[in-house]
Amino acid sequence: HSDVRFADGTVIFQAQTTQFRVHKSVLFRHSCHFSRMFSTSSYTRRKVISPPVILLLEAADDWRNVLLILYDGLKYVIRFLSFQVVQAMLLLERKYEFEHFRSLSTKALTADLPIELNLWEKKYLSTNVRE
């Protein structure tokens, strides 16, 4: 995905057949998992000419959504996050320890789902369907 591929990226994530060239510093800042990974002595001692490739097991679309949140967070006002983006945030936040994703996801779901039954029915039930 060219929208998450930076020429000056320092690490390449590969999810399925898609590669994302991103910055270790961004991942380090937002993920305890990656900050530990990038801080280990074996990782920091590597002398490589090209960015290392990290193979990921999750779907490329999930990673694309999460990386866009990390890089373009201000574009994603909580109430406008799609369910697909919220789902990706929740799927990846626990394994990779993205610190703020659970609270952001909860806020997004709360903002999108009405708490009163009549508002929920109005939003989700068709007015043409009658029992």
CSV table of N, CA and C in Angstrom, one decimal:
chain,number,residue,atom,x,y,z
A,1,HIS,N,0.9,-1.2,0.0
A,1,HIS,CA,0.0,0.0,0.0
A,1,HIS,C,0.9,1.2,0.0
A,2,SER,N,0.7,2.0,-1.0
A,2,SER,CA,1.6,3.2,-1.1
A,2,SER,C,1.3,4.3,-0.1
A,3,ASP,N,0.0,4.2,0.5
A,3,ASP,CA,-0.3,5.2,1.5
A,3,ASP,C,0.4,5.0,2.8
A,4,VAL,N,1.0,3.8,3.0
A,4,VAL,CA,1.7,3.5,4.2
A,4,VAL,C,3.1,2.9,3.8
A,5,ARG,N,3.7,3.6,2.9
A,5,ARG,CA,5.1,3.2,2.4
A,5,ARG,C,5.9,4.4,2.3
A,6,PHE,N,6.9,4.6,3.2
A,6,PHE,CA,7.7,5.8,3.3
A,6,PHE,C,9.1,5.4,2.8
A,7,ALA,N,9.6,6.2,1.9
A,7,ALA,CA,10.9,6.0,1.4
A,7,ALA,C,12.0,6.0,2.4
A,8,ASP,N,11.8,6.8,3.5
A,8,ASP,CA,12.8,6.8,4.6
A,8,ASP,C,12.5,5.9,5.7
A,9,GLY,N,11.5,5.0,5.5
A,9,GLY,CA,11.2,4.0,6.5
A,9,GLY,C,12.3,3.1,6.9
A,10,THR,N,12.4,2.7,8.2
A,10,THR,CA,13.5,2.0,8.7
A,10,THR,C,13.2,0.5,9.0
A,11,VAL,N,12.0,0.1,8.7
A,11,VAL,CA,11.6,-1.3,8.9
A,11,VAL,C,10.5,-1.6,7.9
A,12,ILE,N,10.4,-2.8,7.4
A,12,ILE,CA,9.4,-3.2,6.5
A,12,ILE,C,8.5,-4.3,7.2
A,13,PHE,N,7.2,-4.1,7.3
A,13,PHE,CA,6.3,-5.0,7.8
A,13,PHE,C,5.7,-5.8,6.5
A,14,GLN,N,5.7,-7.1,6.6
A,14,GLN,CA,5.0,-7.8,5.6
A,14,GLN,C,3.8,-8.6,6.2
A,15,ALA,N,2.6,-8.2,5.7
A,15,ALA,CA,1.4,-8.9,6.1
A,15,ALA,C,0.8,-9.5,4.9
A,16,GLN,N,0.7,-10.8,4.8
A,16,GLN,CA,0.3,-11.5,3.6
A,16,GLN,C,1.3,-11.2,2.5
A,17,THR,N,0.8,-10.7,1.4
A,17,THR,CA,1.7,-10.3,0.3
A,17,THR,C,2.0,-8.8,0.2
A,18,THR,N,1.5,-8.1,1.2
A,18,THR,CA,1.6,-6.6,1.2
A,18,THR,C,2.8,-6.2,2.2
A,19,GLN,N,3.6,-5.2,1.7
A,19,GLN,CA,4.7,-4.7,2.5
A,19,GLN,C,4.4,-3.2,2.8
A,20,PHE,N,4.7,-2.9,4.1
A,20,PHE,CA,4.6,-1.5,4.5
A,20,PHE,C,5.9,-1.1,5.0
A,21,ARG,N,6.5,0.0,4.5
A,21,ARG,CA,7.8,0.5,4.9
A,21,ARG,C,7.5,1.6,5.9
A,22,VAL,N,7.8,1.4,7.1
A,22,VAL,CA,7.4,2.4,8.2
A,22,VAL,C,8.7,2.7,9.0
A,23,HIS,N,8.4,3.5,10.1
A,23,HIS,CA,9.5,3.9,10.9
A,23,HIS,C,9.5,3.2,12.3
A,24,LYS,N,10.7,2.7,12.7
A,24,LYS,CA,10.8,2.1,14.0
A,24,LYS,C,10.4,3.1,15.1
A,25,SER,N,10.8,4.4,14.9
A,25,SER,CA,10.5,5.3,16.0
A,25,SER,C,9.0,5.5,16.2
A,26,VAL,N,8.2,5.4,15.2
A,26,VAL,CA,6.8,5.6,15.3
A,26,VAL,C,6.2,4.4,16.1
A,27,LEU,N,6.6,3.2,15.7
A,27,LEU,CA,6.2,1.9,16.3
A,27,LEU,C,6.7,1.9,17.8
A,28,PHE,N,7.9,2.3,18.0
A,28,PHE,CA,8.5,2.4,19.3
A,28,PHE,C,7.7,3.2,20.2
A,29,ARG,N,7.2,4.3,19.7
A,29,ARG,CA,6.5,5.3,20.5
A,29,ARG,C,5.1,4.8,20.9
A,30,HIS,N,4.5,4.0,20.1
A,30,HIS,CA,3.1,3.6,20.3
A,30,HIS,C,2.9,2.2,20.7
A,31,SER,N,3.9,1.4,20.7
A,31,SER,CA,3.7,-0.1,21.0
A,31,SER,C,4.8,-0.6,22.0
A,32,CYS,N,4.4,-1.1,23.1
A,32,CYS,CA,5.3,-1.6,24.1
A,32,CYS,C,6.0,-2.9,23.5
A,33,HIS,N,5.3,-3.6,22.7
A,33,HIS,CA,5.8,-4.8,22.0
A,33,HIS,C,7.0,-4.4,21.1
A,34,PHE,N,6.8,-3.5,20.3
A,34,PHE,CA,7.8,-3.1,19.3
A,34,PHE,C,9.0,-2.3,20.0
A,35,SER,N,8.6,-1.6,21.0
A,35,SER,CA,9.7,-0.9,21.7
A,35,SER,C,10.7,-1.9,22.4
A,36,ARG,N,10.1,-3.0,22.9
A,36,ARG,CA,11.0,-4.0,23.5
A,36,ARG,C,11.8,-4.7,22.4
A,37,MET,N,11.1,-5.0,21.3
A,37,MET,CA,11.8,-5.7,20.2
A,37,MET,C,12.9,-4.8,19.6
A,38,PHE,N,12.7,-3.5,19.4
A,38,PHE,CA,13.7,-2.7,18.8
A,38,PHE,C,14.8,-2.3,19.8
A,39,SER,N,14.6,-2.5,21.1
A,39,SER,CA,15.5,-2.2,22.2
A,39,SER,C,16.5,-3.3,22.5
A,40,THR,N,16.1,-4.6,22.1
A,40,THR,CA,17.0,-5.7,22.4
A,40,THR,C,18.4,-5.6,21.8
A,41,SER,N,19.3,-6.0,22.5
A,41,SER,CA,20.7,-5.9,22.1
A,41,SER,C,21.0,-6.6,20.8
A,42,SER,N,20.3,-7.7,20.5
A,42,SER,CA,20.5,-8.4,19.3
A,42,SER,C,20.0,-7.7,18.1
A,43,TYR,N,18.9,-6.9,18.3
A,43,TYR,CA,18.3,-6.1,17.2
A,43,TYR,C,19.1,-4.9,17.0
A,44,THR,N,19.6,-4.2,18.0
A,44,THR,CA,20.3,-3.0,17.9
A,44,THR,C,21.7,-3.2,17.4
A,45,ARG,N,22.3,-4.4,17.5
A,45,ARG,CA,23.7,-4.6,17.0
A,45,ARG,C,23.7,-4.9,15.5
A,46,ARG,N,22.6,-5.2,14.9
A,46,ARG,CA,22.5,-5.5,13.5
A,46,ARG,C,23.0,-4.4,12.7
A,47,LYS,N,23.9,-4.7,11.7
A,47,LYS,CA,24.4,-3.7,10.8
A,47,LYS,C,23.8,-4.1,9.4
A,48,VAL,N,22.7,-3.5,9.0
A,48,VAL,CA,22.1,-3.8,7.8
A,48,VAL,C,22.0,-2.6,6.9
A,49,ILE,N,22.1,-2.9,5.6
A,49,ILE,CA,22.1,-1.8,4.6
A,49,ILE,C,20.6,-1.4,4.3
A,50,SER,N,19.8,-2.5,4.1
A,50,SER,CA,18.4,-2.2,3.8
A,50,SER,C,17.5,-2.5,5.1
A,51,PRO,N,16.3,-1.9,5.1
A,51,PRO,CA,15.5,-2.2,6.3
A,51,PRO,C,15.2,-3.6,6.5
A,52,PRO,N,15.1,-4.1,7.8
A,52,PRO,CA,14.8,-5.5,8.0
A,52,PRO,C,13.3,-5.7,7.7
A,53,VAL,N,12.9,-6.9,7.3
A,53,VAL,CA,11.5,-7.3,7.0
A,53,VAL,C,11.0,-8.1,8.2
A,54,ILE,N,9.9,-7.6,8.8
A,54,ILE,CA,9.2,-8.3,9.9
A,54,ILE,C,7.9,-9.0,9.3
A,55,LEU,N,7.8,-10.3,9.4
A,55,LEU,CA,6.7,-11.0,8.9
A,55,LEU,C,5.6,-11.0,9.9
A,56,LEU,N,4.4,-10.6,9.5
A,56,LEU,CA,3.2,-10.5,10.4
A,56,LEU,C,2.2,-11.5,10.0
A,57,LEU,N,1.5,-12.1,11.0
A,57,LEU,CA,0.5,-13.1,10.7
A,57,LEU,C,-0.9,-12.5,10.4
A,58,GLU,N,-1.1,-11.3,10.8
A,58,GLU,CA,-2.5,-10.7,10.7
A,58,GLU,C,-2.7,-10.2,9.2
A,59,ALA,N,-4.0,-9.9,8.9
A,59,ALA,CA,-4.4,-9.5,7.6
A,59,ALA,C,-3.8,-8.1,7.2
A,60,ALA,N,-3.4,-8.0,6.0
A,60,ALA,CA,-2.8,-6.7,5.5
A,60,ALA,C,-3.7,-5.5,5.7
A,61,ASP,N,-5.0,-5.7,5.5
A,61,ASP,CA,-6.0,-4.6,5.7
A,61,ASP,C,-6.0,-4.2,7.1
A,62,ASP,N,-5.9,-5.1,8.1
A,62,ASP,CA,-5.9,-4.7,9.5
A,62,ASP,C,-4.7,-3.9,9.8
A,63,TRP,N,-3.5,-4.3,9.3
A,63,TRP,CA,-2.3,-3.5,9.5
A,63,TRP,C,-2.4,-2.2,8.8
A,64,ARG,N,-2.9,-2.1,7.6
A,64,ARG,CA,-3.1,-0.8,6.9
A,64,ARG,C,-3.9,0.1,7.8
A,65,ASN,N,-5.0,-0.3,8.3
A,65,ASN,CA,-5.9,0.5,9.1
A,65,ASN,C,-5.2,1.0,10.4
A,66,VAL,N,-4.4,0.1,11.0
A,66,VAL,CA,-3.7,0.5,12.3
A,66,VAL,C,-2.6,1.4,12.0
A,67,LEU,N,-1.8,1.2,10.9
A,67,LEU,CA,-0.7,2.1,10.6
A,67,LEU,C,-1.2,3.5,10.2
A,68,LEU,N,-2.4,3.5,9.5
A,68,LEU,CA,-2.9,4.8,9.1
A,68,LEU,C,-3.3,5.6,10.4
A,69,ILE,N,-3.9,4.9,11.4
A,69,ILE,CA,-4.2,5.6,12.6
A,69,ILE,C,-2.9,6.1,13.3
A,70,LEU,N,-1.9,5.3,13.3
A,70,LEU,CA,-0.6,5.8,13.9
A,70,LEU,C,0.0,7.0,13.2
A,71,TYR,N,-0.1,7.0,11.9
A,71,TYR,CA,0.6,8.1,11.1
A,71,TYR,C,-0.4,9.3,10.9
A,72,ASP,N,-1.6,9.0,10.7
A,72,ASP,CA,-2.6,10.1,10.4
A,72,ASP,C,-3.7,10.2,11.4
A,73,GLY,N,-3.3,10.0,12.7
A,73,GLY,CA,-4.3,9.9,13.8
A,73,GLY,C,-5.3,11.1,13.8
A,74,LEU,N,-4.9,12.3,13.5
A,74,LEU,CA,-5.8,13.4,13.6
A,74,LEU,C,-6.9,13.4,12.5
A,75,LYS,N,-6.6,12.7,11.4
A,75,LYS,CA,-7.6,12.6,10.4
A,75,LYS,C,-8.8,11.7,10.9
A,76,TYR,N,-8.5,10.8,11.8
A,76,TYR,CA,-9.5,9.9,12.3
A,76,TYR,C,-10.2,10.3,13.6
A,77,VAL,N,-11.1,11.2,13.4
A,77,VAL,CA,-11.9,11.7,14.6
A,77,VAL,C,-12.7,10.4,15.1
A,78,ILE,N,-12.7,10.2,16.4
A,78,ILE,CA,-13.3,9.0,16.9
A,78,ILE,C,-14.6,8.6,16.4
A,79,ARG,N,-15.5,9.6,16.2
A,79,ARG,CA,-16.9,9.2,15.8
A,79,ARG,C,-17.0,8.8,14.4
A,80,PHE,N,-15.9,9.0,13.6
A,80,PHE,CA,-15.9,8.6,12.2
A,80,PHE,C,-15.1,7.3,11.9
A,81,LEU,N,-14.7,6.7,12.9
A,81,LEU,CA,-13.9,5.4,12.6
A,81,LEU,C,-14.9,4.3,12.2
A,82,SER,N,-14.6,3.7,11.1
A,82,SER,CA,-15.5,2.6,10.6
A,82,SER,C,-15.4,1.4,11.6
A,83,PHE,N,-16.4,0.5,11.5
A,83,PHE,CA,-16.3,-0.7,12.3
A,83,PHE,C,-15.1,-1.5,11.9
A,84,GLN,N,-14.7,-1.6,10.7
A,84,GLN,CA,-13.6,-2.3,10.2
A,84,GLN,C,-12.3,-1.8,10.8
A,85,VAL,N,-12.1,-0.5,10.9
A,85,VAL,CA,-10.9,0.1,11.6
A,85,VAL,C,-10.9,-0.2,13.1
A,86,VAL,N,-12.1,-0.1,13.7
A,86,VAL,CA,-12.1,-0.4,15.2
A,86,VAL,C,-11.8,-1.8,15.4
A,87,GLN,N,-12.3,-2.7,14.5
A,87,GLN,CA,-12.0,-4.1,14.7
A,87,GLN,C,-10.5,-4.4,14.5
A,88,ALA,N,-9.9,-3.8,13.6
A,88,ALA,CA,-8.4,-3.9,13.4
A,88,ALA,C,-7.7,-3.4,14.6
A,89,MET,N,-8.1,-2.3,15.2
A,89,MET,CA,-7.5,-1.8,16.4
A,89,MET,C,-7.5,-2.7,17.5
A,90,LEU,N,-8.7,-3.3,17.7
A,90,LEU,CA,-8.9,-4.3,18.8
A,90,LEU,C,-8.1,-5.6,18.6
A,91,LEU,N,-8.1,-6.0,17.3
A,91,LEU,CA,-7.4,-7.3,17.0
A,91,LEU,C,-5.9,-7.2,17.3
A,92,LEU,N,-5.3,-6.0,17.0
A,92,LEU,CA,-3.9,-5.9,17.1
A,92,LEU,C,-3.4,-5.2,18.4
A,93,GLU,N,-4.3,-4.6,19.1
A,93,GLU,CA,-3.8,-3.8,20.3
A,93,GLU,C,-3.3,-4.7,21.4
A,94,ARG,N,-3.9,-5.9,21.6
A,94,ARG,CA,-3.5,-6.7,22.7
A,94,ARG,C,-2.1,-7.4,22.4
A,95,LYS,N,-2.0,-8.0,21.2
A,95,LYS,CA,-0.8,-8.7,20.8
A,95,LYS,C,0.4,-7.8,20.8
A,96,TYR,N,0.2,-6.6,20.2
A,96,TYR,CA,1.3,-5.7,19.9
A,96,TYR,C,1.4,-4.6,20.9
A,97,GLU,N,0.5,-4.6,21.9
A,97,GLU,CA,0.5,-3.6,23.0
A,97,GLU,C,0.5,-2.2,22.5
A,98,PHE,N,-0.5,-1.9,21.7
A,98,PHE,CA,-0.7,-0.5,21.3
A,98,PHE,C,-1.5,0.2,22.4
A,99,GLU,N,-0.8,1.0,23.2
A,99,GLU,CA,-1.3,1.5,24.5
A,99,GLU,C,-2.7,2.1,24.4
A,100,HIS,N,-3.0,2.9,23.5
A,100,HIS,CA,-4.2,3.7,23.5
A,100,HIS,C,-5.3,3.2,22.7
A,101,PHE,N,-5.1,2.1,22.0
A,101,PHE,CA,-6.1,1.6,21.1
A,101,PHE,C,-7.4,1.0,21.7
A,102,ARG,N,-7.3,0.4,22.9
A,102,ARG,CA,-8.5,-0.1,23.5
A,102,ARG,C,-9.4,1.0,23.9
A,103,SER,N,-8.9,2.1,24.5
A,103,SER,CA,-9.7,3.2,25.0
A,103,SER,C,-10.3,3.9,23.8
A,104,LEU,N,-9.5,4.1,22.7
A,104,LEU,CA,-10.0,4.7,21.5
A,104,LEU,C,-11.1,3.9,20.8
A,105,SER,N,-10.9,2.6,20.8
A,105,SER,CA,-11.9,1.7,20.2
A,105,SER,C,-13.2,1.8,21.0
A,106,THR,N,-13.1,1.7,22.3
A,106,THR,CA,-14.3,1.8,23.2
A,106,THR,C,-15.0,3.1,23.0
A,107,LYS,N,-14.3,4.2,22.9
A,107,LYS,CA,-14.9,5.5,22.7
A,107,LYS,C,-15.6,5.6,21.3
A,108,ALA,N,-15.0,5.0,20.3
A,108,ALA,CA,-15.6,5.0,19.0
A,108,ALA,C,-16.8,4.2,18.9
A,109,LEU,N,-16.8,3.0,19.6
A,109,LEU,CA,-18.0,2.2,19.6
A,109,LEU,C,-19.1,2.8,20.4
A,110,THR,N,-18.8,3.4,21.5
A,110,THR,CA,-19.8,4.1,22.3
A,110,THR,C,-20.4,5.3,21.6
A,111,ALA,N,-19.6,6.0,20.8
A,111,ALA,CA,-20.1,7.2,20.1
A,111,ALA,C,-21.0,6.7,19.0
A,112,ASP,N,-20.7,5.5,18.4
A,112,ASP,CA,-21.5,5.1,17.3
A,112,ASP,C,-22.8,4.3,17.6
A,113,LEU,N,-22.8,3.7,18.8
A,113,LEU,CA,-24.0,2.9,19.2
A,113,LEU,C,-24.8,3.7,20.2
A,114,PRO,N,-26.1,4.0,19.8
A,114,PRO,CA,-27.0,4.7,20.7
A,114,PRO,C,-27.2,3.9,22.0
A,115,ILE,N,-27.4,4.6,23.1
A,115,ILE,CA,-27.6,3.9,24.4
A,115,ILE,C,-29.1,3.7,24.7
A,116,GLU,N,-29.9,4.4,24.0
A,116,GLU,CA,-31.4,4.3,24.2
A,116,GLU,C,-32.0,3.4,23.1
A,117,LEU,N,-32.9,2.6,23.5
A,117,LEU,CA,-33.5,1.6,22.5
A,117,LEU,C,-34.2,2.3,21.4
A,118,ASN,N,-34.9,3.4,21.6
A,118,ASN,CA,-35.6,4.1,20.6
A,118,ASN,C,-34.7,4.7,19.6
A,119,LEU,N,-33.5,5.2,20.0
A,119,LEU,CA,-32.5,5.8,19.1
A,119,LEU,C,-31.8,4.6,18.3
A,120,TRP,N,-31.6,3.5,19.0
A,120,TRP,CA,-31.0,2.4,18.3
A,120,TRP,C,-31.9,1.9,17.2
A,121,GLU,N,-33.2,1.7,17.5
A,121,GLU,CA,-34.2,1.3,16.5
A,121,GLU,C,-34.3,2.2,15.4
A,122,LYS,N,-34.3,3.5,15.7
A,122,LYS,CA,-34.3,4.5,14.6
A,122,LYS,C,-33.1,4.4,13.7
A,123,LYS,N,-31.9,4.2,14.3
A,123,LYS,CA,-30.7,4.1,13.5
A,123,LYS,C,-30.6,2.8,12.7
A,124,TYR,N,-31.0,1.7,13.3
A,124,TYR,CA,-30.7,0.4,12.7
A,124,TYR,C,-31.8,-0.3,12.1
A,125,LEU,N,-33.0,0.0,12.5
A,125,LEU,CA,-34.2,-0.8,11.9
A,125,LEU,C,-34.8,0.1,10.8
A,126,SER,N,-35.2,-0.6,9.8
A,126,SER,CA,-35.8,0.0,8.6
A,126,SER,C,-37.2,0.4,9.0
A,127,THR,N,-37.7,1.6,8.6
A,127,THR,CA,-39.0,2.0,8.9
A,127,THR,C,-40.1,1.2,8.1
A,128,ASN,N,-39.6,0.5,7.0
A,128,ASN,CA,-40.5,-0.2,6.2
A,128,ASN,C,-40.8,-1.6,6.8
A,129,VAL,N,-40.1,-2.0,7.7
A,129,VAL,CA,-40.3,-3.3,8.3
A,129,VAL,C,-41.2,-3.2,9.5
A,130,ARG,N,-42.3,-3.8,9.5
A,130,ARG,CA,-43.3,-3.8,10.6
A,130,ARG,C,-43.6,-5.2,11.0
A,131,GLU,N,-43.8,-5.4,12.3
A,131,GLU,CA,-44.1,-6.7,12.9
A,131,GLU,C,-45.6,-6.8,13.0
